[in-house]
Amino acid sequence: MEFTIDKELFLKSLQKIQGIVEKRTSMPILSNVLLEATGSSLHVTATDLEVGMKSTYPAEVTTPGKITVGAKKLYEIVKELPNQAIVFSTKDNDWVEIKCGKVKFNIVGLSPDEFPYFPEIKEENLFEIESALLKGMIEKTSYAICTDETKYNLNGIFAKVEVNENGENAFKMVATDGHRLSIATGALKGTAGPELLKGVILPKKGVYEMKKITDEDSGTLMFGFMDNSAVIKRGDSYMVMRLVDGEFPDYNRVIPAANDRIVTVDKENFTHSVRRMAILSSEKFKGIMLEISSGGVKISSSNPELGDAMEDIDVAYDGEPISVRFNARYLLDVLAVAETESVEMKFRDELSPSIIVPEGSDSFLAVIMPMRL
Amino acid sequence: MKPRTILHIDMDAFFASVEQEANADLRGKPIAVTGAGHRTVVTTSSYEARACGVKTGMAVWEAKRCCPQLIVVTGNNRKYTETSRRIMAMMQDYTPEVEVFSIDEAFMDVTHSLSIFGTGENIARQIKARIREDLGITCSVGIAPNKLLAKLASDMHKPDGLTVIVPADVPRVMERLPIGALCGIGKKMRRHLNLMGIYTCGELGRCDETRLTRKFGIIGTHLKQMGLGRDDSPVIPCGEEDEVKSVSHSMTLERDIEERDDILRFLLQLSDMVGSRARRYNVAGKTVGLYVRYADFFTSFGKQTTLPGYISLSSDIYRAALSILDGVELEQPVRLLGVRLTNLKHQSEQLQLFEDERKRTAAARAVDDLNQRFGSLAVTFGTLLPAKKTGGSHVISPAWRPAGIRNVEVK
């Protein structure tokens, strides 16, 4: 195999797959990137068996062929090469030669035959989705993804399309770690396939890679499902992620319906108050207290090892007084992704889940379980 | 640093003295206190028994061989912890700076109480008198400028001793003192030092520091200080200790067991003991360890596993311990089993969002509350019921403390 490619383009292609290759793995081939030269293009593929990505770039192919090379080392090499065309060729015994101007590298690769199978994507399985919509919904939910690997069914985002009484599609993404839960809702044009109507769990790592794709530009992406995987296509790049095989908990059951003690606070001011109070939080004492009465909200924190702090926030409230304690981190995570100027907090009592929603918007809803007083 | 006055109070043959005080028939006779069950070891022996060569840690048959007229008394841990608590409370009358070192030893920093009580000797005499009058037992007290020397001093005239080491005496005392007499220099360290030609504290104190640090690292500096009779470590009152690093329980079984079901039952019981103590003090751990000692007493193994998340529920600890057990082939019947939870973090009082999780924690909490009120095992796993009076020789752990996470309810 031999091909010639622009340095910047090659670098970009390798950068994109750095998040996917496994750093520590029992299968060395998964640390490698598969390079395939055909016709006038170079296909760059990486996978960790859970999330895979395949992109196509223009290249001048002298001899078609394929090889795998350590993805991290190759990236480091290309990054430091002079800004000229790179000639990449394979030698005997899976050795690779990289020439760029007066620089020459010989590095050892692995046979492409060992590289895991990457599925052929059928375009007809995909539907269009707005990149910005996907990006916003991932932002509003991904913070709540569970990091405890034993709860594998919570290690991702649950995506589902609910059809309302008017026959409109509501696209929902839900994430939870068992202490808090976040739901983002968006409108999905067109018809949803059976997978989304039933609901699927997108793996955490795939979600973060998908987020990177949506960060790159706006416009539309192609999204769909095949062989227990979700597929995203943008331009000449595909990403495939194996769906988490598990049952996502019934999130509708934990969204409280009877939270009738409602306080509306200015998001900026409230965020600063919580941040100030959180200064006294520690691993051992991380709760901050909200005491809500007709006089306003009194927010305080107390840490026997450091001291205490309190602050009054003026808000209108005419319901029953209530005191409730939260992990400050959980409040800040929600406030960081709420897009409106004010947020509504809805409580029932100090032991029941509380709701935070952006004022006057139904695109986002967060449920936070309090701490014991 | 201002010179300090530190007292080390060490009860004389504590468990044995308590028994002799409670039962006049035992006084003046060689007695040995043991754990429950027929295969336990001597935990304490009276001075009469020690004269015949009975030592702590001997098997009962061994002790009887040394001293045929030995009277063996099964220990009553509750009585000892209660007595210990009363003694520690007495010390609190003289200074709040009391460090409970074990069930029968404590350090007191009385530096700031001297303006009220005069001298350290005065405080020591008062405490000795009160312990004798109220409880009928004796203790030995060492008074010195630091903990190292105070502990050394209390051991110099036992029983019922009162020994003072004043700063001017330190070089003379240390000069001929064998290094093994220092608290903190065990058998292995002594052997290492002996190989370097160091036998007495005097020699240790004169040893070139770099020679010691080259061999022992950072400990080397500390060793030289010990040789010189210097020790800056503070007396740490109860409740101000460093965070506890592990929660563990172990038990010697009534008889060696081989049946898997029996082993699992004890494993569950130990897991539950560890879990309930962890939960009571709001800690959860990430690493579970299993320790097994085989029937021959001398072979054993310890293994641990680190989990992806923090756990404190008994069933989770059991499952982790079981997975370790399943990964090994037992060579012999089992004599002793131990379960340990480490890699601890403080568990917040964060409530669970999902109902089944919430129910699991609420159930554990309810069981813990009941057991707290009605005694451990009042509510327990069904599997443990047929053998409610389970094995275990109930030997009290040296890490026992009157309060806090190290406090274990004793039987």
XYZ file of N, CA and C in Angstrom, chain B residues 27-257:
693
model
N -8.602 -15.102 93.906
C -7.516 -14.210 94.309
C -6.295 -14.984 94.790
N -5.138 -14.510 94.410
C -3.893 -15.141 94.834
C -3.597 -16.436 94.110
N -4.430 -16.773 93.115
C -4.224 -18.039 92.414
C -3.844 -17.788 90.960
N -3.168 -18.763 90.364
C -2.832 -18.592 88.940
C -4.079 -18.768 88.083
N -4.485 -17.720 87.433
C -5.647 -17.859 86.554
C -5.287 -17.357 85.156
N -6.030 -17.855 84.185
C -5.851 -17.387 82.812
C -7.217 -17.070 82.243
N -7.325 -15.903 81.642
C -8.579 -15.544 80.988
C -8.440 -15.917 79.526
N -9.479 -16.564 79.001
C -9.439 -16.982 77.604
C -10.686 -16.475 76.897
N -10.707 -16.666 75.590
C -11.918 -16.372 74.850
C -12.924 -17.480 75.092
N -14.095 -17.363 74.462
C -15.093 -18.415 74.606
C -14.681 -19.595 73.734
N -15.337 -20.723 73.951
C -15.059 -21.885 73.109
C -13.877 -22.649 73.647
N -13.731 -23.863 73.124
C -12.716 -24.714 73.724
C -11.373 -24.595 73.020
N -11.301 -23.794 71.943
C -10.024 -23.756 71.238
C -9.504 -22.340 71.119
N -9.530 -21.682 72.235
C -9.116 -20.303 72.192
C -7.740 -20.176 72.838
N -7.275 -18.977 72.960
C -5.952 -18.763 73.538
C -6.071 -17.920 74.804
N -4.972 -17.870 75.553
C -4.927 -17.072 76.778
C -4.847 -15.601 76.375
N -5.782 -14.786 76.844
C -5.714 -13.361 76.522
C -4.967 -12.611 77.619
N -5.170 -13.019 78.874
C -4.433 -12.421 79.986
C -4.273 -13.477 81.072
N -3.169 -13.404 81.781
C -3.029 -14.320 82.905
C -2.648 -13.503 84.139
N -2.989 -14.039 85.296
C -2.670 -13.321 86.526
C -1.168 -13.416 86.795
N -0.666 -12.559 87.697
C 0.779 -12.571 87.977
C 1.223 -13.912 88.544
N 0.310 -14.569 89.289
C 0.634 -15.883 89.845
C 0.893 -16.875 88.709
N 0.066 -16.759 87.650
C 0.235 -17.676 86.524
C 1.477 -17.309 85.720
N 1.720 -16.010 85.593
C 2.893 -15.575 84.829
C 4.177 -16.113 85.456
N 4.156 -16.225 86.796
C 5.338 -16.732 87.492
C 5.665 -18.150 87.027
N 4.634 -18.899 86.595
C 4.863 -20.256 86.120
C 5.180 -20.281 84.632
N 5.191 -19.159 84.011
C 5.548 -19.131 82.592
C 4.376 -19.032 81.639
N 3.174 -18.799 82.161
C 2.016 -18.667 81.277
C 2.095 -17.318 80.571
N 1.891 -17.343 79.263
C 1.995 -16.108 78.494
C 0.741 -15.894 77.667
N 0.499 -14.623 77.368
C -0.607 -14.277 76.487
C -0.365 -14.900 75.114
N -1.438 -15.463 74.543
C -1.312 -16.039 73.206
C -1.087 -17.532 73.215
N -0.819 -18.098 74.418
C -0.631 -19.558 74.493
C -1.969 -20.260 74.313
N -1.930 -21.422 73.699
C -3.129 -22.250 73.669
C -3.366 -22.752 75.093
N -4.618 -23.073 75.410
C -4.943 -23.436 76.785
C -4.146 -24.661 77.244
N -4.051 -25.657 76.381
C -3.324 -26.875 76.776
C -1.857 -26.575 77.075
N -1.327 -25.611 76.315
C 0.070 -25.234 76.479
C 0.257 -24.562 77.847
N -0.691 -23.664 78.157
C -0.626 -22.944 79.428
C -0.737 -23.908 80.598
N -1.624 -24.896 80.422
C -1.812 -25.863 81.505
C -0.572 -26.724 81.715
N 0.171 -26.917 80.623
C 1.399 -27.694 80.749
C 2.420 -26.928 81.592
N 2.449 -25.587 81.415
C 3.356 -24.751 82.214
C 2.918 -24.721 83.663
N 1.613 -24.740 83.867
C 1.089 -24.456 85.185
C -0.139 -25.336 85.396
N 0.074 -26.576 85.895
C -1.034 -27.542 85.988
C -2.188 -27.067 86.865
N -1.893 -26.234 87.868
C -2.982 -25.814 88.762
C -3.719 -24.585 88.233
N -3.450 -24.226 86.985
C -4.039 -23.027 86.375
C -5.568 -23.103 86.350
N -6.198 -21.985 86.739
C -7.659 -21.916 86.653
C -7.998 -21.112 85.400
N -8.774 -21.750 84.518
C -9.103 -21.072 83.261
C -10.476 -20.419 83.373
N -10.531 -19.130 83.107
C -11.789 -18.384 83.205
C -12.133 -17.864 81.814
N -13.386 -18.093 81.413
C -13.801 -17.558 80.119
C -14.055 -16.059 80.258
N -13.473 -15.309 79.367
C -13.548 -13.851 79.479
C -14.961 -13.314 79.360
N -15.218 -12.235 80.038
C -16.498 -11.549 79.952
C -16.222 -10.148 79.422
N -16.208 -10.038 78.110
C -15.763 -8.795 77.479
C -16.587 -7.583 77.903
N -17.864 -7.822 78.122
C -18.712 -6.686 78.470
C -18.256 -6.066 79.795
N -17.858 -6.955 80.727
C -17.384 -6.483 82.024
C -16.099 -5.665 81.837
N -15.232 -6.130 80.941
C -13.959 -5.439 80.756
C -14.156 -4.078 80.078
N -15.022 -4.056 79.056
C -15.212 -2.765 78.379
C -15.860 -1.776 79.327
N -16.776 -2.292 80.164
C -17.452 -1.415 81.120
C -16.425 -0.852 82.123
N -15.576 -1.732 82.675
C -14.550 -1.288 83.610
C -13.615 -0.293 82.930
N -13.232 -0.626 81.705
C -12.328 0.241 80.958
C -12.940 1.625 80.783
N -14.223 1.642 80.431
C -14.905 2.939 80.242
C -14.859 3.765 81.522
N -15.062 3.101 82.678
C -15.068 3.838 83.951
C -13.689 4.409 84.250
N -12.661 3.620 83.940
C -11.298 4.101 84.186
C -10.987 5.299 83.290
N -11.351 5.164 82.017
C -11.076 6.259 81.081
C -11.823 7.522 81.507
N -13.042 7.322 82.051
C -13.829 8.467 82.501
C -13.135 9.163 83.669
N -12.530 8.365 84.579
C -11.806 8.946 85.726
C -10.687 9.855 85.218
N -9.985 9.380 84.200
C -8.857 10.167 83.685
C -9.335 11.504 83.133
N -10.531 11.467 82.569
C -11.083 12.698 81.995
C -11.241 13.785 83.059
N -11.289 13.382 84.345
C -11.428 14.376 85.415
C -10.171 15.223 85.562
N -9.054 14.748 84.993
C -7.789 15.469 85.190
C -7.356 16.244 83.954
N -7.761 15.745 82.782
C -7.448 16.449 81.539
C -8.339 15.892 80.434
N -8.725 16.747 79.500
C -9.484 16.201 78.362
C -8.573 15.455 77.388
N -7.263 15.649 77.537
C -6.333 15.038 76.578
C -5.960 13.623 77.002
N -6.925 12.723 76.798
C -6.731 11.319 77.132
C -6.782 10.528 75.836
N -5.748 9.786 75.579
C -5.737 8.927 74.388
C -5.861 7.485 74.820
N -6.989 6.872 74.465
C -7.182 5.468 74.799
C -6.324 4.657 73.833
N -5.330 3.958 74.386
C -4.381 3.267 73.516
C -4.845 1.849 73.238
N -5.484 1.245 74.221
C -6.146 -0.047 74.024
C -7.096 -0.175 75.194
N -7.707 -1.338 75.327
C -8.729 -1.458 76.375
C -8.140 -1.221 77.767
N -6.848 -1.519 77.965
C -6.290 -1.390 79.312
C -5.116 -0.414 79.398
N -4.998 0.462 78.436
C -3.878 1.416 78.452
C -4.367 2.763 77.964
N -3.809 3.827 78.536
C -4.144 5.153 78.030
C -2.994 6.111 78.287
N -2.898 7.112 77.433
C -1.961 8.203 77.649
C -2.738 9.431 78.092
N -2.131 10.239 78.968
C -2.751 11.504 79.360
C -1.686 12.584 79.218
N -2.072 13.686 78.607
C -1.176 14.840 78.580
C -1.678 15.790 79.655
N -0.952 15.865 80.792
C -1.436 16.659 81.927
C -0.693 17.989 82.038
N 0.080 18.339 81.004
C 0.885 19.566 81.029
C 0.076 20.773 81.490
N -1.152 20.853 80.965
C -1.953 22.040 81.252
C -2.795 21.892 82.511
N -2.697 20.736 83.176
C -3.482 20.537 84.401
C -2.618 20.683 85.641
N -1.302 20.881 85.435
C -0.398 20.908 86.590
C -0.684 22.082 87.505
N -1.171 23.201 86.943
C -1.466 24.368 87.789
C -2.583 24.049 88.770
N -3.433 23.066 88.441
C -4.523 22.701 89.352
C -4.081 21.587 90.289
N -3.402 20.574 89.738
C -3.117 19.379 90.532
C -1.673 19.290 91.026
N -0.875 20.288 90.717
C 0.498 20.253 91.213
C 1.433 19.486 90.296
N 1.604 18.207 90.593
C 2.571 17.436 89.815
C 1.909 16.238 89.142
N 2.632 15.651 88.205
C 2.171 14.436 87.553
C 2.015 13.303 88.546
N 2.961 13.213 89.496
C 2.883 12.145 90.504
C 1.592 12.250 91.300
N 1.242 13.504 91.594
C 0.030 13.722 92.371
C -1.187 13.173 91.625
N -1.266 13.502 90.339
C -2.383 13.010 89.528
C -2.346 11.479 89.478
N -1.137 10.934 89.270
C -1.003 9.481 89.171
C -1.470 8.803 90.455
N -1.069 9.362 91.611
C -1.464 8.752 92.891
C -2.973 8.800 93.054
N -3.569 9.946 92.697
C -5.030 10.061 92.829
C -5.736 9.030 91.955
N -5.283 8.895 90.705
C -5.937 7.940 89.796
C -5.762 6.516 90.307
N -4.549 6.202 90.742
C -4.295 4.855 91.260
C -5.194 4.544 92.456
N -5.332 5.545 93.331
C -6.148 5.332 94.527
C -7.611 5.133 94.140
N -8.091 5.946 93.225
C -9.501 5.830 92.840
C -9.782 4.495 92.153
N -8.853 4.069 91.293
C -9.067 2.794 90.612
C -9.073 1.649 91.634
N -8.204 1.742 92.616
C -8.155 0.677 93.610
C -9.416 0.694 94.467
N -9.832 1.870 94.921
C -11.003 1.943 95.793
C -12.294 1.589 95.060
N -12.466 2.165 93.874
C -13.735 1.958 93.163
C -13.808 0.596 92.491
N -12.699 0.117 91.979
C -12.771 -1.071 91.135
C -11.973 -2.237 91.696
N -11.149 -1.959 92.710
C -10.410 -3.033 93.358
C -9.283 -3.617 92.533
N -8.798 -2.887 91.564
C -7.686 -3.412 90.772
C -6.553 -2.388 90.737
N -5.401 -2.813 90.254
C -4.247 -1.916 90.284
C -3.762 -1.603 88.875
N -2.982 -0.531 88.829
C -2.394 -0.165 87.541
C -0.978 0.341 87.790
N -0.207 0.401 86.706
C 1.133 0.964 86.800
C 1.167 2.224 85.956
N 1.833 3.241 86.494
C 1.851 4.520 85.811
C 3.286 4.915 85.505
N 3.480 5.414 84.276
C 4.776 5.964 83.921
C 4.599 7.449 83.646
N 5.519 8.268 84.151
C 5.439 9.706 83.920
C 6.733 10.139 83.253
N 6.610 10.859 82.152
C 7.802 11.241 81.406
C 7.465 12.429 80.506
N 8.486 13.008 79.854
C 8.201 14.169 78.994
C 7.545 13.789 77.667
N 7.478 12.520 77.312
C 6.799 12.156 76.060
C 6.189 10.760 76.182
N 5.425 10.394 75.155
C 4.683 9.129 75.180
C 5.614 7.924 75.189
N 6.675 8.005 74.379
C 7.606 6.891 74.275
C 8.169 6.522 75.646
N 8.641 7.546 76.366
C 9.262 7.300 77.677
C 8.224 6.966 78.735
N 7.038 7.571 78.633
C 5.997 7.282 79.619
C 5.610 5.814 79.542
N 5.505 5.315 78.326
C 5.133 3.909 78.153
C 6.237 3.001 78.688
N 7.465 3.414 78.419
C 8.604 2.671 78.926
C 8.585 2.645 80.459
N 8.306 3.817 81.047
C 8.347 3.955 82.505
C 7.284 3.100 83.187
N 6.078 3.058 82.606
C 5.000 2.320 83.268
C 5.338 0.832 83.340
N 6.191 0.382 82.436
C 6.531 -1.034 82.373
C 7.683 -1.382 83.321
N 8.318 -0.353 83.925
C 9.533 -0.607 84.697
C 9.270 -1.252 86.043
N 8.202 -0.842 86.696
C 7.891 -1.428 88.009
C 6.463 -1.909 87.987
N 6.292 -3.119 87.548
C 4.953 -3.684 87.489
C 4.886 -4.824 88.491
N 3.772 -5.112 89.125
C 2.527 -4.341 89.087
C 2.518 -3.197 90.095
N 1.493 -2.397 90.007
C 1.214 -1.312 90.952
C 2.367 -0.328 91.061
N 3.049 -0.087 89.965
C 4.203 0.795 90.016
C 3.870 2.245 89.719
N 4.834 3.107 90.051
C 4.743 4.516 89.678
C 6.170 4.954 89.395
N 6.468 5.180 88.147
C 7.846 5.466 87.755
C 7.904 6.801 87.043
N 8.850 7.632 87.460
C 8.999 8.924 86.818
C 10.340 8.954 86.098
N 10.320 9.393 84.844
C 11.588 9.649 84.157
C 11.648 11.153 83.951
N 12.554 11.818 84.656
C 12.685 13.278 84.459
C 13.673 13.492 83.308
N 13.572 14.646 82.625
C 14.414 14.875 81.439
C 15.897 14.627 81.701
N 16.381 14.999 82.877
C 17.807 14.847 83.151
C 18.218 13.376 83.183
N 17.262 12.494 83.502
C 17.556 11.064 83.616
C 17.608 10.347 82.275
N 17.058 10.997 81.244
C 16.832 10.287 79.984
C 18.097 9.612 79.438
N 19.237 10.324 79.322
C 20.418 9.666 78.751
C 20.839 8.445 79.548
N 20.771 8.531 80.868
C 21.189 7.409 81.709
C 20.266 6.201 81.496
N 18.932 6.475 81.446
C 17.965 5.394 81.259
C 18.163 4.723 79.912
N 18.385 5.548 78.889
C 18.447 5.005 77.538
C 19.725 4.211 77.290
N 20.813 4.611 77.946
C 22.123 4.067 77.640
C 22.160 2.544 77.560
N 21.650 1.866 78.582
C 21.779 0.405 78.633
C 20.495 -0.310 78.215
N 19.461 0.457 77.863
C 18.150 -0.136 77.575
C 18.192 -0.904 76.253
N 17.792 -2.187 76.273
C 17.735 -2.912 74.996
C 16.688 -2.295 74.063
N 17.007 -2.224 72.771
C 16.098 -1.532 71.856
C 14.712 -2.154 71.805
N 14.645 -3.466 72.060
C 13.348 -4.145 71.982
C 12.353 -3.643 73.021
N 12.828 -2.947 74.043
C 11.939 -2.469 75.094
C 11.115 -1.276 74.619
N 11.522 -0.666 73.529
C 10.788 0.514 73.054
C 9.528 0.090 72.314
N 8.448 0.808 72.589
C 7.199 0.555 71.894
C 7.388 0.989 70.440
N 7.241 0.090 69.510
C 7.425 0.456 68.104
C 8.595 -0.279 67.472
N 9.437 -0.898 68.321
C 10.505 -1.717 67.750
C 10.163 -3.171 68.008
N 9.717 -3.830 66.975
C 9.281 -5.225 67.102
C 10.419 -6.164 66.802
N 10.048 -7.436 66.693
C 11.035 -8.482 66.515
C 11.869 -8.269 65.257
N 11.163 -7.928 64.163
C 11.859 -7.816 62.884
C 12.817 -6.641 62.878
N 12.327 -5.498 63.387
C 13.161 -4.303 63.411
C 14.362 -4.539 64.313
N 14.131 -5.247 65.422
C 15.227 -5.506 66.343
C 16.320 -6.320 65.645
N 15.866 -7.304 64.850
C 16.831 -8.141 64.161
C 17.661 -7.315 63.167
N 16.945 -6.432 62.427
C 17.653 -5.566 61.477
C 18.702 -4.709 62.183
N 18.297 -4.126 63.302
C 19.210 -3.241 64.034
C 20.377 -4.039 64.619
N 20.068 -5.230 65.146
C 21.131 -6.053 65.694
C 22.189 -6.353 64.631
N 21.713 -6.604 63.408
C 22.647 -6.882 62.312
C 23.550 -5.687 62.042
N 23.065 -4.498 62.370
C 23.886 -3.300 62.193
C 24.759 -3.057 63.420
N 24.713 -3.984 64.380
C 25.514 -3.842 65.584
C 24.876 -2.947 66.635
N 23.583 -2.736 66.528
C 22.898 -1.862 67.486
C 22.038 -2.723 68.409
N 22.385 -2.697 69.694
C 21.645 -3.501 70.651
C 20.952 -2.651 71.703
N 21.515 -1.513 72.054
C 20.909 -0.698 73.096
C 20.442 0.632 72.511
N 19.541 1.271 73.262
C 19.033 2.560 72.817
C 20.163 3.577 72.736
N 21.123 3.455 73.661
C 22.268 4.360 73.629
C 22.971 4.278 72.287
N 23.196 3.035 71.818
C 23.859 2.841 70.533
C 23.006 3.374 69.382
N 21.707 3.163 69.514
C 20.796 3.641 68.466
C 20.844 5.164 68.385
N 20.844 5.810 69.530
C 20.856 7.275 69.576
C 22.149 7.853 69.025
N 23.235 7.124 69.189
C 24.526 7.626 68.701
C 24.757 7.280 67.235
N 23.950 6.388 66.711
C 24.162 5.925 65.339
C 24.030 7.085 64.357
N 24.849 7.036 63.324
C 24.808 8.058 62.294
C 23.447 8.011 61.594
N 22.808 9.171 61.523
C 21.445 9.195 60.992
C 21.384 8.723 59.540
N 22.365 9.133 58.743
C 22.322 8.742 57.320
C 22.432 7.225 57.173
N 23.149 6.583 58.100
C 23.260 5.129 58.048
C 21.870 4.504 58.246
N 21.120 5.112 59.159
C 19.784 4.587 59.443
C 18.815 4.900 58.306
N 18.881 6.131 57.782
C 17.934 6.488 56.715
C 18.243 5.714 55.447
N 19.529 5.415 55.227
C 19.845 4.650 54.027
C 19.185 3.276 54.086
N 19.179 2.692 55.290
C 18.611 1.355 55.414
C 17.085 1.370 55.569
N 16.563 2.328 56.340
C 15.127 2.261 56.666
C 14.304 3.383 56.038
N 14.940 4.260 55.285
C 14.199 5.383 54.707
C 13.829 6.376 55.783
N 12.651 6.939 55.625
C 12.226 8.033 56.499
C 12.136 7.598 57.958
N 11.909 6.278 58.168
C 11.811 5.739 59.529
C 13.145 5.932 60.267
N 14.235 5.963 59.506
C 15.562 6.068 60.100
C 15.693 7.248 61.047
N 15.224 8.397 60.594
C 15.270 9.601 61.424
C 14.516 9.372 62.726
N 13.352 8.758 62.561
C 12.500 8.501 63.705
C 13.195 7.551 64.685
N 13.891 6.552 64.135
C 14.566 5.573 64.985
C 15.632 6.239 65.852
N 16.394 7.130 65.226
C 17.451 7.804 65.978
C 16.833 8.607 67.130
N 15.746 9.305 66.823
C 15.054 10.065 67.858
C 14.604 9.140 68.989
N 14.107 7.977 68.619
C 13.662 7.021 69.644
C 14.835 6.604 70.521
N 15.979 6.369 69.882
C 17.167 5.978 70.623
C 17.582 7.045 71.626
N 17.330 8.301 71.246
C 17.670 9.421 72.127
C 16.584 9.681 73.168
N 15.493 8.893 73.079
C 14.391 9.073 74.023
C 13.536 10.275 73.689
N 13.540 10.675 72.410
C 12.725 11.829 72.014
C 11.504 11.366 71.233
N 10.407 12.037 71.437
C 9.161 11.666 70.752
C 8.231 12.867 70.805
N 7.897 13.393 69.646
C 7.035 14.581 69.592
C 5.561 14.238 69.440
N 5.237 12.941 69.286
C 3.857 12.627 68.916
C 2.897 13.097 70.009
N 1.813 13.730 69.599
C 0.881 14.275 70.575
C -0.041 13.200 71.138
N -0.617 13.496 72.285
C -1.670 12.646 72.836
C -2.946 13.013 72.079
N -3.545 12.037 71.437
C -4.708 12.341 70.597
C -5.984 11.879 71.285
N -6.797 12.833 71.731
C -8.012 12.454 72.447
C -8.980 11.704 71.547
N -9.843 10.913 72.179
C -10.846 10.143 71.467
C -11.690 11.078 70.603
N -11.922 10.686 69.376
C -12.744 11.513 68.485
C -11.909 12.407 67.598
N -10.620 12.562 67.941
C -9.764 13.392 67.094
C -8.738 12.566 66.331
N -8.926 11.246 66.352
C -7.994 10.387 65.631
C -8.150 10.631 64.141
N -7.168 10.170 63.407
C -7.279 10.222 61.949
C -8.452 9.361 61.514
N -8.887 9.608 60.301
C -9.967 8.811 59.747
C -9.600 7.330 59.808
N -10.577 6.532 60.184
C -10.351 5.095 60.216
C -10.199 4.598 58.782
N -9.299 3.654 58.579
C -9.022 3.225 57.211
C -9.686 1.906 56.842
N -10.148 1.176 57.846
C -10.789 -0.088 57.499
C -11.789 -0.490 58.572
N -12.725 -1.326 58.167
C -13.660 -1.930 59.111
C -13.545 -3.427 58.882
N -13.246 -4.176 59.953
C -13.126 -5.615 59.724
C -13.576 -6.404 60.937
N -13.931 -7.621 60.682
C -14.267 -8.559 61.741
C -13.685 -9.911 61.364
N -13.255 -10.662 62.380
C -12.824 -12.019 62.091
C -13.271 -12.897 63.239
N -13.364 -14.184 62.994
C -13.674 -15.095 64.097
C -13.048 -16.455 63.917
N -12.598 -16.969 65.064
C -12.134 -18.348 65.103
C -13.375 -19.192 65.290
N -13.526 -20.218 64.488
C -14.749 -21.001 64.533
C -14.676 -22.036 65.653
N -15.850 -22.442 66.124
C -15.963 -23.440 67.189
C -15.149 -24.685 66.839
N -15.294 -25.089 65.571
C -14.551 -26.249 65.094
C -14.138 -25.935 63.666
N -13.141 -26.663 63.172
C -12.728 -26.427 61.793
C -13.851 -26.839 60.870
N -14.124 -26.025 59.881
C -15.224 -26.370 58.984
C -14.731 -26.551 57.565
